[in-house]
Every structure is written in structure tokens, then in C-alpha cells.
Short mmCIF file of C-alpha atoms in Angstrom, two decimals:
data_model
loop_
_atom_site.label_atom_id
_atom_site.label_comp_id
_atom_site.label_asym_id
_atom_site.label_seq_id
_atom_site.Cartn_x
_atom_site.Cartn_y
_atom_site.Cartn_z
CA MET A 106 -19.43 3.23 19.37
CA ASN A 107 -21.01 4.20 16.37
CA LEU A 108 -24.36 6.21 16.17
CA GLN A 109 -26.00 2.91 14.52
CA SER A 110 -25.12 1.10 17.31
CA ALA A 111 -25.82 3.47 19.96
CA ALA A 112 -29.45 4.56 18.58
CA SER A 113 -29.89 0.29 18.57
CA GLY A 114 -28.86 0.77 22.33
CA PHE A 115 -31.13 3.19 22.94
CA LEU A 116 -34.33 1.71 21.07
CA GLY A 117 -33.53 -1.58 23.20
CA PHE A 118 -33.80 0.57 26.08
CA LEU A 119 -37.46 1.80 25.26
CA LEU A 120 -38.49 -1.65 24.36
CA LEU A 121 -37.83 -2.46 28.36
CA ILE A 122 -39.97 0.56 29.47
CA PRO A 123 -42.95 -1.83 29.28
CA ALA A 124 -41.78 -4.27 31.66
CA LEU A 125 -40.63 -1.96 34.45
CA GLN A 126 -43.61 -0.43 34.07
CA GLY A 127 -45.42 -3.74 34.47
CA LYS A 128 -46.96 -3.58 31.10
CA THR A 129 -45.66 -7.08 29.98
CA ASP A 130 -48.55 -7.19 27.02
CA TRP A 131 -46.79 -5.52 24.32
CA LYS A 132 -46.16 -7.63 21.35
CA VAL A 133 -44.80 -8.00 17.87
CA THR A 134 -44.60 -11.30 16.58
CA TYR A 135 -43.07 -12.17 12.83
CA THR A 136 -43.73 -15.31 11.32
CA PRO A 137 -41.35 -16.83 9.80
CA SER A 138 -38.10 -14.88 11.35
CA HIS A 139 -36.40 -15.84 7.99
CA ILE A 140 -37.22 -15.18 4.63
CA CYS A 141 -34.80 -16.29 1.30
CA ALA A 142 -35.76 -15.09 -1.62
CA SER A 143 -34.37 -15.15 -5.58
CA LYS A 144 -33.68 -11.73 -7.03
CA GLY A 145 -36.19 -10.20 -8.61
CA SER A 146 -38.82 -12.33 -6.91
CA THR A 147 -41.64 -10.48 -4.33
CA VAL A 148 -41.53 -11.09 -0.89
CA ASP A 149 -44.36 -10.29 1.71
CA ILE A 150 -42.89 -9.98 5.45
CA ASN A 151 -45.93 -10.20 8.20
CA CYS A 152 -46.57 -9.56 11.37
CA THR A 153 -48.97 -9.37 14.21
CA TYR A 154 -48.83 -7.12 17.41
CA GLU A 155 -50.49 -6.57 20.38
CA TYR A 156 -50.54 -3.48 23.24
CA PRO A 157 -52.62 -2.73 26.05
CA VAL A 158 -55.59 -0.44 26.26
CA ASN A 159 -55.03 2.54 28.91
CA LYS A 160 -58.61 2.43 30.91
CA SER A 161 -57.61 5.52 32.14
CA LYS A 162 -58.61 6.98 28.72
CA SER A 163 -62.10 7.59 27.40
CA GLN A 164 -61.48 6.04 24.66
CA ARG A 165 -61.49 1.91 24.75
CA SER A 166 -60.27 1.23 21.47
CA SER A 167 -56.76 2.62 21.21
CA ILE A 168 -55.70 3.36 17.22
CA PRO A 169 -51.83 3.58 16.47
CA LEU A 170 -51.17 6.84 15.81
CA GLU A 171 -48.23 5.52 13.58
CA SER A 172 -46.74 2.35 12.39
CA LEU A 173 -43.95 1.34 10.10
CA TRP A 174 -41.44 -1.04 8.94
CA PHE A 175 -37.39 -0.06 8.86
CA THR A 176 -34.26 -1.59 8.89
CA LYS A 177 -32.27 1.64 10.12
CA ILE A 178 -32.50 3.78 12.62
CA ASP A 179 -31.45 7.88 12.47
CA ARG A 180 -31.26 9.34 15.58
CA ASN A 181 -32.75 7.31 17.76
CA ASP A 182 -35.91 7.15 15.66
CA PRO A 183 -36.56 4.58 13.47
CA VAL A 184 -36.65 5.25 9.12
CA ASN A 185 -39.54 4.43 7.39
CA ILE A 186 -38.77 2.03 4.89
CA GLU A 187 -41.31 3.72 2.17
CA LYS A 188 -39.29 7.10 2.26
CA GLU A 189 -35.94 5.22 1.51
CA THR A 190 -34.43 6.28 -1.88
CA ASP A 191 -33.19 2.12 -2.45
CA TYR A 192 -37.28 1.09 -1.98
CA LYS A 193 -38.84 3.65 -3.89
CA GLY A 194 -41.95 2.32 -6.11
CA ARG A 195 -41.25 -1.44 -4.72
CA VAL A 196 -42.89 -1.25 -1.40
CA GLU A 197 -46.15 -1.65 -0.14
CA TYR A 198 -47.72 -1.59 3.64
CA SER A 199 -50.99 -3.76 3.83
CA CYS A 200 -52.60 -3.23 7.54
CA GLY A 201 -55.74 -4.26 8.53
CA GLU A 202 -57.95 -2.38 11.12
CA ASN A 203 -57.09 -2.77 15.03
CA GLN A 204 -58.93 -5.47 17.18
CA CYS A 205 -59.89 -4.06 20.71
CA ASN A 206 -61.49 -5.82 23.52
CA THR A 207 -61.44 -4.42 27.10
CA SER A 208 -57.72 -5.01 27.77
CA LYS A 209 -56.15 -4.87 24.78
CA CYS A 210 -55.81 -4.18 20.77
CA SER A 211 -54.26 -6.35 18.48
CA GLY A 212 -53.98 -6.10 14.41
CA ALA A 213 -51.62 -7.25 11.52
CA CYS A 214 -49.47 -5.50 9.23
CA THR A 215 -47.77 -6.84 6.03
CA LEU A 216 -44.34 -5.42 3.75
CA ARG A 217 -44.39 -6.40 0.66
CA ILE A 218 -41.08 -5.70 -1.75
CA ARG A 219 -41.10 -6.24 -5.38
CA ASP A 220 -38.41 -6.84 -7.65
CA LEU A 221 -35.92 -7.66 -4.74
CA LYS A 222 -32.16 -6.75 -5.48
CA PRO A 223 -29.28 -8.88 -2.94
CA SER A 224 -28.82 -5.19 -1.29
CA ASP A 225 -32.22 -5.59 0.27
CA SER A 226 -31.01 -8.71 2.37
CA ALA A 227 -31.10 -7.23 5.82
CA GLU A 228 -33.35 -7.64 9.21
CA TYR A 229 -36.74 -6.07 8.76
CA LYS A 230 -38.96 -4.85 11.97
CA PHE A 231 -42.41 -3.16 12.46
CA TRP A 232 -42.80 -0.46 14.78
CA ILE A 233 -45.82 0.91 16.69
CA THR A 234 -46.83 3.79 18.61
CA THR A 235 -49.81 4.90 20.14
CA ALA A 236 -51.84 7.53 21.93
CA GLN A 237 -51.55 6.14 25.26
CA THR A 238 -47.45 6.33 25.06
CA ASP A 239 -44.87 8.66 23.72
CA TRP A 240 -42.42 6.00 22.84
CA GLY A 241 -42.89 3.14 20.22
CA TYR A 242 -42.58 -0.38 20.74
CA THR A 243 -41.04 -3.47 18.24
CA GLY A 244 -40.16 -6.81 18.40
CA SER A 245 -36.93 -8.35 18.41
CA PRO A 246 -35.32 -10.08 16.59
CA GLY A 247 -37.35 -9.37 13.27
CA VAL A 248 -37.81 -10.94 9.80
CA ASN A 249 -34.03 -11.84 8.86
CA LEU A 250 -34.35 -11.46 4.69
CA THR A 251 -31.43 -13.05 2.44
CA VAL A 252 -31.91 -12.31 -1.85
CA THR A 253 -29.81 -14.67 -3.62
CA ASP A 254 -28.76 -14.94 -7.53
CA LEU A 255 -29.71 -18.22 -8.88
CA GLN A 256 -26.74 -20.34 -10.27
CA VAL A 257 -26.13 -22.63 -12.99
CA LYS A 258 -24.61 -25.78 -11.21
CA VAL A 259 -22.71 -27.98 -13.33
CA VAL A 260 -22.36 -31.72 -12.56
CA VAL A 261 -20.03 -33.93 -14.30
CA LEU A 262 -21.91 -37.28 -14.43
CA ASP A 263 -18.57 -39.30 -16.10
CA THR A 264 -15.39 -38.02 -15.77
CA ASP A 265 -14.86 -40.62 -18.92
CA LYS A 266 -17.24 -38.61 -20.80
CA PRO A 267 -17.28 -34.63 -20.23
CA THR A 268 -19.86 -33.93 -22.14
CA TRP A 269 -22.51 -35.82 -20.01
CA LEU A 270 -23.03 -33.42 -17.80
CA ASP A 271 -26.03 -32.44 -15.87
CA LEU A 272 -26.91 -28.56 -15.33
CA GLU A 273 -28.74 -27.66 -12.09
CA CYS A 274 -30.97 -24.27 -11.96
CA HIS A 275 -29.40 -23.94 -8.01
CA SER A 276 -30.25 -21.18 -5.46
CA ILE A 277 -29.57 -21.55 -1.60
CA CYS A 278 -33.34 -20.60 -1.08
CA ASP A 279 -35.98 -23.42 -0.93
CA ILE A 280 -37.54 -22.60 -3.93
CA THR A 281 -40.80 -24.20 -4.43
CA THR A 282 -41.84 -23.63 -7.66
CA THR A 283 -41.24 -26.71 -10.53
CA TYR A 284 -40.69 -24.27 -13.77
CA TYR A 285 -37.61 -22.84 -14.49
CA GLU A 286 -36.74 -21.10 -17.97
CA TRP A 287 -33.24 -21.78 -19.57
CA PHE A 288 -31.28 -19.94 -22.10
CA ARG A 289 -28.80 -20.60 -24.48
CA ASN A 290 -26.74 -18.58 -25.89
CA GLY A 291 -29.07 -15.65 -24.30
CA GLU A 292 -32.08 -16.88 -26.15
CA ASN A 293 -34.85 -18.64 -24.59
CA SER A 294 -34.44 -22.46 -25.19
CA GLY A 295 -37.82 -23.41 -23.29
CA ILE A 296 -38.96 -24.62 -19.86
CA ALA A 297 -36.81 -27.33 -17.87
CA PHE A 298 -37.80 -30.21 -16.01
CA THR A 299 -37.76 -30.94 -12.31
CA GLN A 300 -36.22 -34.42 -11.09
CA GLY A 301 -36.21 -34.64 -7.19
CA THR A 302 -34.92 -31.67 -5.68
CA GLY A 303 -33.03 -30.50 -8.71
CA ARG A 304 -33.98 -28.30 -11.92
CA TYR A 305 -31.82 -29.95 -14.79
CA TYR A 306 -31.34 -28.87 -18.57
CA ARG A 307 -33.55 -30.48 -21.01
CA GLY A 308 -31.18 -29.90 -23.91
CA GLN A 309 -30.13 -32.32 -26.75
CA VAL A 310 -30.77 -35.78 -25.27
CA LYS A 311 -28.34 -38.74 -26.59
CA ASP A 312 -28.16 -42.18 -24.92
CA ASP A 313 -30.90 -40.81 -22.50
CA ARG A 314 -27.91 -38.02 -21.32
CA VAL A 315 -27.94 -34.44 -22.04
CA ILE A 316 -25.01 -33.60 -24.66
CA ILE A 317 -23.95 -29.87 -23.40
CA ASN A 318 -22.09 -27.70 -26.59
CA SER A 319 -18.97 -26.78 -25.28
CA GLU A 320 -19.61 -23.64 -27.73
CA ASP A 321 -22.69 -22.04 -26.37
CA SER A 322 -23.33 -20.74 -22.66
CA TYR A 323 -26.56 -21.71 -20.56
CA ALA A 324 -28.65 -19.43 -17.90
CA CYS A 325 -31.91 -20.20 -16.14
CA ALA A 326 -34.13 -18.31 -14.33
CA VAL A 327 -37.82 -18.98 -12.32
CA LYS A 328 -40.59 -18.74 -14.58
CA GLY A 329 -41.99 -15.31 -14.17
CA PHE A 330 -38.62 -13.78 -13.47
CA GLU A 331 -37.05 -14.31 -16.50
CA ARG A 332 -35.83 -10.25 -16.19
CA PHE A 333 -33.61 -11.70 -13.56
CA PRO A 334 -31.35 -14.59 -15.15
CA SER A 335 -28.57 -16.53 -13.16
CA PRO A 336 -24.84 -15.76 -14.37
CA SER A 337 -24.30 -18.11 -17.39
CA VAL A 338 -21.81 -20.88 -17.77
CA TYR A 339 -19.51 -21.43 -20.36
CA ALA A 340 -16.39 -23.02 -21.55
CA PRO A 341 -13.00 -20.99 -21.37
CA LYS A 342 -12.51 -18.76 -24.25
CA THR A 343 -9.16 -18.62 -26.01
CA PRO A 344 -6.43 -17.88 -23.53
CA SER A 345 -3.64 -15.62 -23.98
CA VAL A 346 -0.11 -16.24 -22.22
CA THR A 347 2.51 -13.86 -21.27
CA MET A 348 6.32 -14.50 -20.36
CA SER A 349 8.27 -12.60 -17.71
CA PRO A 350 10.96 -11.41 -18.67
CA SER A 351 10.19 -11.10 -22.27
CA GLY A 352 12.86 -11.56 -24.92
CA GLU A 353 15.75 -14.03 -24.48
CA VAL A 354 16.09 -15.87 -21.65
CA GLU A 355 20.12 -16.55 -20.44
CA GLU A 356 21.14 -20.18 -19.54
CA GLY A 357 20.64 -20.47 -16.16
CA SER A 358 18.31 -17.86 -15.24
CA SER A 359 14.60 -18.04 -14.59
CA VAL A 360 11.37 -17.55 -16.66
CA THR A 361 7.58 -17.41 -15.72
CA LEU A 362 4.94 -18.05 -18.21
CA SER A 363 1.39 -16.98 -17.10
CA CYS A 364 -2.06 -17.96 -18.92
CA SER A 365 -5.44 -16.30 -18.15
CA SER A 366 -8.81 -17.10 -19.45
CA ASP A 367 -12.48 -16.08 -19.31
CA ALA A 368 -14.68 -18.99 -18.04
CA ASN A 369 -17.56 -19.69 -15.95
CA PRO A 370 -16.80 -22.09 -13.67
CA ALA A 371 -13.28 -20.66 -13.58
CA ALA A 372 -10.74 -22.13 -15.51
CA GLU A 373 -8.08 -24.74 -14.62
CA TYR A 374 -4.62 -24.28 -16.58
CA THR A 375 -2.55 -27.35 -17.79
CA TRP A 376 0.93 -26.61 -19.67
CA PHE A 377 2.47 -28.33 -22.57
CA LYS A 378 5.35 -27.94 -24.87
CA GLU A 379 5.78 -28.53 -28.86
CA GLN A 380 6.49 -32.43 -29.89
CA ASP A 381 5.77 -33.79 -25.92
CA ASP A 382 2.71 -35.09 -25.16
CA SER A 383 3.19 -35.14 -21.49
CA VAL A 384 2.34 -32.38 -18.76
CA LYS A 385 4.80 -29.85 -18.22
CA GLY A 386 2.96 -28.09 -15.21
CA SER A 387 -0.39 -27.07 -13.92
CA GLY A 388 -1.73 -23.93 -12.36
CA GLN A 389 -2.55 -20.63 -14.15
CA ASN A 390 1.73 -19.73 -13.90
CA TYR A 391 4.46 -22.17 -14.90
CA THR A 392 7.69 -21.37 -13.79
CA ILE A 393 11.27 -23.01 -15.15
CA THR A 394 14.16 -22.13 -12.65
CA ASN A 395 17.73 -22.75 -13.26
CA ILE A 396 16.29 -23.00 -17.57
CA LYS A 397 18.70 -24.67 -19.77
CA THR A 398 18.83 -24.24 -23.76
CA GLU A 399 17.35 -27.74 -24.45
CA LEU A 400 14.07 -26.35 -22.09
CA GLY A 401 13.58 -23.35 -24.77
CA GLY A 402 11.10 -24.18 -27.30
CA LYS A 403 7.41 -23.70 -27.87
CA TYR A 404 4.92 -24.14 -25.02
CA TYR A 405 0.93 -23.57 -24.85
CA CYS A 406 -1.57 -23.61 -22.10
CA GLN A 407 -4.76 -25.25 -22.24
CA ALA A 408 -7.56 -23.41 -20.22
CA HIS A 409 -10.47 -25.99 -19.07
CA ASN A 410 -13.74 -26.61 -17.14
CA ALA A 411 -16.37 -28.98 -17.03
CA ILE A 412 -17.87 -27.76 -20.00
CA GLY A 413 -15.27 -27.13 -22.37
CA HIS A 414 -11.59 -26.75 -23.13
CA HIS A 415 -9.61 -24.17 -25.29
CA ASN A 416 -5.78 -23.71 -26.36
CA SER A 417 -3.74 -20.91 -26.45
CA THR A 418 -1.16 -20.15 -29.21
CA TRP A 419 2.41 -20.88 -29.27
CA SER A 420 4.74 -18.82 -26.74
CA SER A 421 8.67 -19.34 -27.57
CA VAL A 422 10.95 -19.35 -24.87
CA ASN A 423 14.40 -18.65 -26.41
CA VAL A 424 17.47 -19.58 -24.51
CA ILE A 425 20.99 -18.45 -24.63
CA GLU A 426 24.02 -19.76 -23.71
CA ALA A 427 25.91 -18.31 -21.04
CA SER A 428 29.40 -18.15 -22.71
CA SER A 429 27.44 -16.66 -25.41
CA SER A 430 26.18 -13.98 -23.64
CA ILE A 431 29.42 -13.52 -22.16
CA GLN A 432 31.60 -13.63 -25.68
CA TYR A 433 28.86 -11.18 -26.78
CA SER A 434 29.55 -8.79 -24.08
CA THR A 435 33.02 -8.97 -24.35
CA GLN A 436 33.06 -8.53 -28.00
CA ARG A 437 30.80 -5.61 -27.32
CA ALA A 438 33.00 -4.03 -24.78
CA PHE A 439 35.78 -4.63 -27.50
CA THR A 440 33.83 -2.79 -29.89
CA VAL A 441 32.92 0.19 -28.01
CA ARG A 442 36.65 0.20 -26.96
CA ASN A 443 37.88 0.64 -30.38
CA TYR A 444 35.44 3.11 -30.93
CA VAL A 445 36.95 5.62 -28.40
CA VAL A 446 40.37 4.71 -29.32
CA SER A 447 39.51 5.30 -32.78
CA SER A 448 37.23 8.61 -32.05
CA ALA A 449 40.72 9.59 -30.33
CA ALA A 450 42.87 9.48 -32.58
CA ILE A 451 41.49 11.37 -35.15
CA LEU A 452 40.66 14.05 -33.16
CA LEU A 453 44.40 13.84 -31.82
CA LEU A 454 45.56 13.86 -35.90
CA VAL A 455 43.12 16.44 -36.24
CA CYS A 456 44.34 18.77 -33.47
CA LEU A 457 48.10 18.11 -35.10
CA TRP A 458 47.12 19.08 -38.30
CA MET A 459 45.06 22.27 -37.01
CA GLY A 460 48.50 23.18 -34.93
CA LEU A 461 51.01 22.47 -37.88
CA ARG A 462 49.02 24.78 -40.15
CA ALA A 463 49.03 27.76 -37.63
CA SER A 464 52.70 27.16 -36.90
CA ARG A 465 53.16 27.55 -40.71
CA ARG A 466 50.88 30.30 -40.96
CA ALA A 467 52.66 32.23 -38.12
CA SER A 468 56.24 31.51 -39.95
CA GLY A 469 55.04 32.81 -43.34
CA LEU A 470 54.07 35.99 -41.28
CA GLY A 471 57.78 35.93 -39.88
CA GLU A 472 59.30 35.74 -42.96
CA ALA A 473 57.46 38.66 -44.71
CA ALA A 474 57.85 40.73 -41.37
CA ALA A 475 61.70 40.09 -41.86
CA THR A 476 61.54 41.03 -45.90
CA PHE A 477 60.16 44.29 -44.99
CA ASP A 478 62.51 45.24 -42.11
CA GLU A 479 65.10 44.69 -45.00
CA GLU A 480 63.65 46.67 -47.29
CA GLU A 481 63.07 49.49 -45.03
CA SER A 482 66.96 49.51 -43.66
CA LEU A 483 67.81 50.00 -47.46
CA PRO A 484 70.51 52.80 -48.26
CA VAL A 485 68.48 56.17 -49.03
CA PRO A 486 69.81 58.48 -51.63
CA VAL A 487 71.87 61.11 -50.72
CA TYR A 488 70.89 64.42 -52.27
CA GLY A 489 73.33 67.70 -52.91
CA ASN A 490 71.17 69.90 -51.49
CA ILE A 491 72.99 70.27 -48.22
CA SER A 492 70.42 73.29 -46.98
CA ALA A 493 68.26 70.39 -46.24
CA LEU A 494 70.32 68.81 -43.44
CA THR A 495 71.06 71.89 -41.84
CA ASN A 496 67.07 72.89 -42.21
CA SER A 497 66.27 69.22 -40.24
CA SER A 498 67.98 70.55 -37.07
CA ALA A 499 65.46 73.26 -36.90
CA PRO A 500 62.44 73.29 -34.51
CA SER A 501 59.45 72.18 -36.44
CA ALA A 502 58.21 75.50 -36.42
CA GLU A 503 61.04 77.26 -38.38
CA ARG A 504 61.80 74.73 -40.69
CA GLU A 505 61.18 75.56 -44.58
CA PRO A 506 59.65 72.69 -46.77
CA ILE A 507 62.21 70.60 -48.62
CA GLU A 508 62.29 70.59 -52.04
CA LEU A 509 63.57 67.31 -53.80
CA GLN A 510 65.76 68.03 -56.31
CA ASP A 511 66.14 65.70 -59.55
CA LEU A 512 69.96 64.21 -59.65
#
């Protein structure tokens, strides 16, 4: 159980206290019990109340110590609507003086709310406490307030003549005023008239009917509250089309075209194909399953409502044959394979060339080394100084230098 439910239960228990004590003449009466009003208007919520005079008190005319209007309860206490931020500067109490006799006091109080908002829709109650008691009293149920926007209701009078329309300034509330302001493309176009219970737009009249221009937008407001017009009604704007999947579509697969357009009332959609006047589909999405090549081509959607219609630009659906797709895949695979084989062959040739070059360089170095060995093994000239040979066998420390002699 949340706080508000618990608080409501507690407050309901308080309301039972007078009955438990035998004091059944506490009363709060609301008239009427339900109010419906348009956004931006002003409303008065009225109540009358009675409470008994405690004869044991010296004062025979008891004055309420506190009275307030509320929609919410916080910690078992009603929240004064005058202190709520959402109502700041928009509410006013008008309560008269109490009238008392020997047994009871009575009074009346009015809550006025200006510049009504849809968020003001709630149940409103009046609460009093007196010097005789330490608890408060409120009647139940309270006043249920409904705040609604005006709506322009589009009525097609003749399906064969779509421009013969009635634009009615409509509200779920029973608005008694007979004057309304109409706006065309945001500008005031004059006062409309009332016919029966409807409020109709007086525009260009032809053959005693109102002609609605599909390029214009229309809104209405209660006279005196032009700051709070209804939402505008207008024909669909130029729709846009998206395709999923995008690009080429393979034969046998599926493709979905989606259409969207800004419109009020909401648009309905119809699909057409180039050079074909027949309707291909309806609805915001158009799906072609198991598509064939002959179903390819240019498509467009038409967005329409009671006021008018607009067509989208062409959207091309390109279908490719499944065999062409396979052939293309095969050719691509063959190309990739050839590329890989060619690259490998080139790499192999480069490796062989580098290996051959290295082998030749090694062979050249071998021949040079062999030539060098041959040069070292050539016979050394024999000198006549025999003592040099004898001297070569002595220890190095005792050797004498060898002197070369000319032959």
C-alpha cells in the first residue's frame, strides 16, 4: 500500500468519527459533482457545508479555524491547493461568512481555477476544521474535473465529392457558448457559426457547401480563449519511402517498402507501380515475397486523409536473377583464386631467383678461394745462404735475422 492510499484510508476513518460520536450533521455538499471544461478556460468549483455547534462551549457561533481545497494528501494531512506549484497564481478562494443558529453553522466556498490545463483533471474536495474538534472533515465524493483540448472533427459529407467537408469544433465537454474562432494557416479567419449542436467552419462556399483547400491547415478555439486553439488539421505532407533491404534484390527473396507522412487526421497509404493504374497494396508497409524479375520497377505510395493527399517520389526495386548472382559469385571466386595462384607463382619465382643468385655468389667465392690456395702452394725460390736453414731450427730467442740476398 502506497502513502497516498494509506492517507486516504486514514482520512476516511476520520470521516467516520462524527457518526461514531453520534454527530451526523457534519456535511459537505458539492454541486455539480462533475465538471468538464476546455483547456485555457476558467472554472468555479462550489460547495456548501454544515457543522454542529458545541453547546458546551461559551461561543454559540463557531468559526472554522481552517478551510481549504485539496486534491492530494501528505502525511495524513490534505495539501492546500493554493500552496502547490502547479496552481501558483491560477487559483482563488471565495468563501462567505458562516451563518450560525443554536444548533449548527453553515457556509459556502468556491474554488476558482483559471487557465485550465489537462493536468488539472482531478477530484477536488473541501476540508474544514473547527475550534470544537481536533480533526478535519470533508465530504466524499468530491468534484471530478475533466480538462480537455478542443478537436477539429472532419466529416466527409459525400465520398464522391471529397472537398465537401464539415469541420466541426468538437469537445467531449458540453460547451454552451455559440461563438468560436477559426484559424487558417495560423491566422484568424473569422467567427464560425453554430448549426444545431455542431460548430462548423465557414470558409469558401460553393453550391451551398464549404470547400476545404487541401494545402491549408485549420484550427479552432472558443471565443475569448484564442490562446488555446485546437491542434490543426491538414492534408498529408509529401511522404517518404524507405526500402529494406536496400540495393539490389535477388530473385526469390523478399523486400519491404515503408511509407510515412505527417498528417492530421492520420494518413492512410496506398501503393502503386509505374505504368500500372491498379492498386498494388495498402497500409504503411508493402511487402513483396518471393520476388520475380518482372516485379521489379518503380513504386510510389500515396498518403491520404479526408482533407487531401500527396504522392511520394519513385522508389526503384532492382531484381537480379538468381543464376546471374551465382555466376557472379563463381566468377568472383575464380578471379580471387587466379589472383592467389598468380601471387604464389610470382613469390615462388622471386624466391628461386634469389636462391640462384645466392648460389652463384657462393660459387664465385669458392673459385676465388681456390685460386688463392693455388697461389700459396707455388714453389718458393731456394736461396744460396744455407745458414738460414740452420738458423731456422734454433729457438726464437736465439734466432738471428735472416738476410735476403739477391740471386
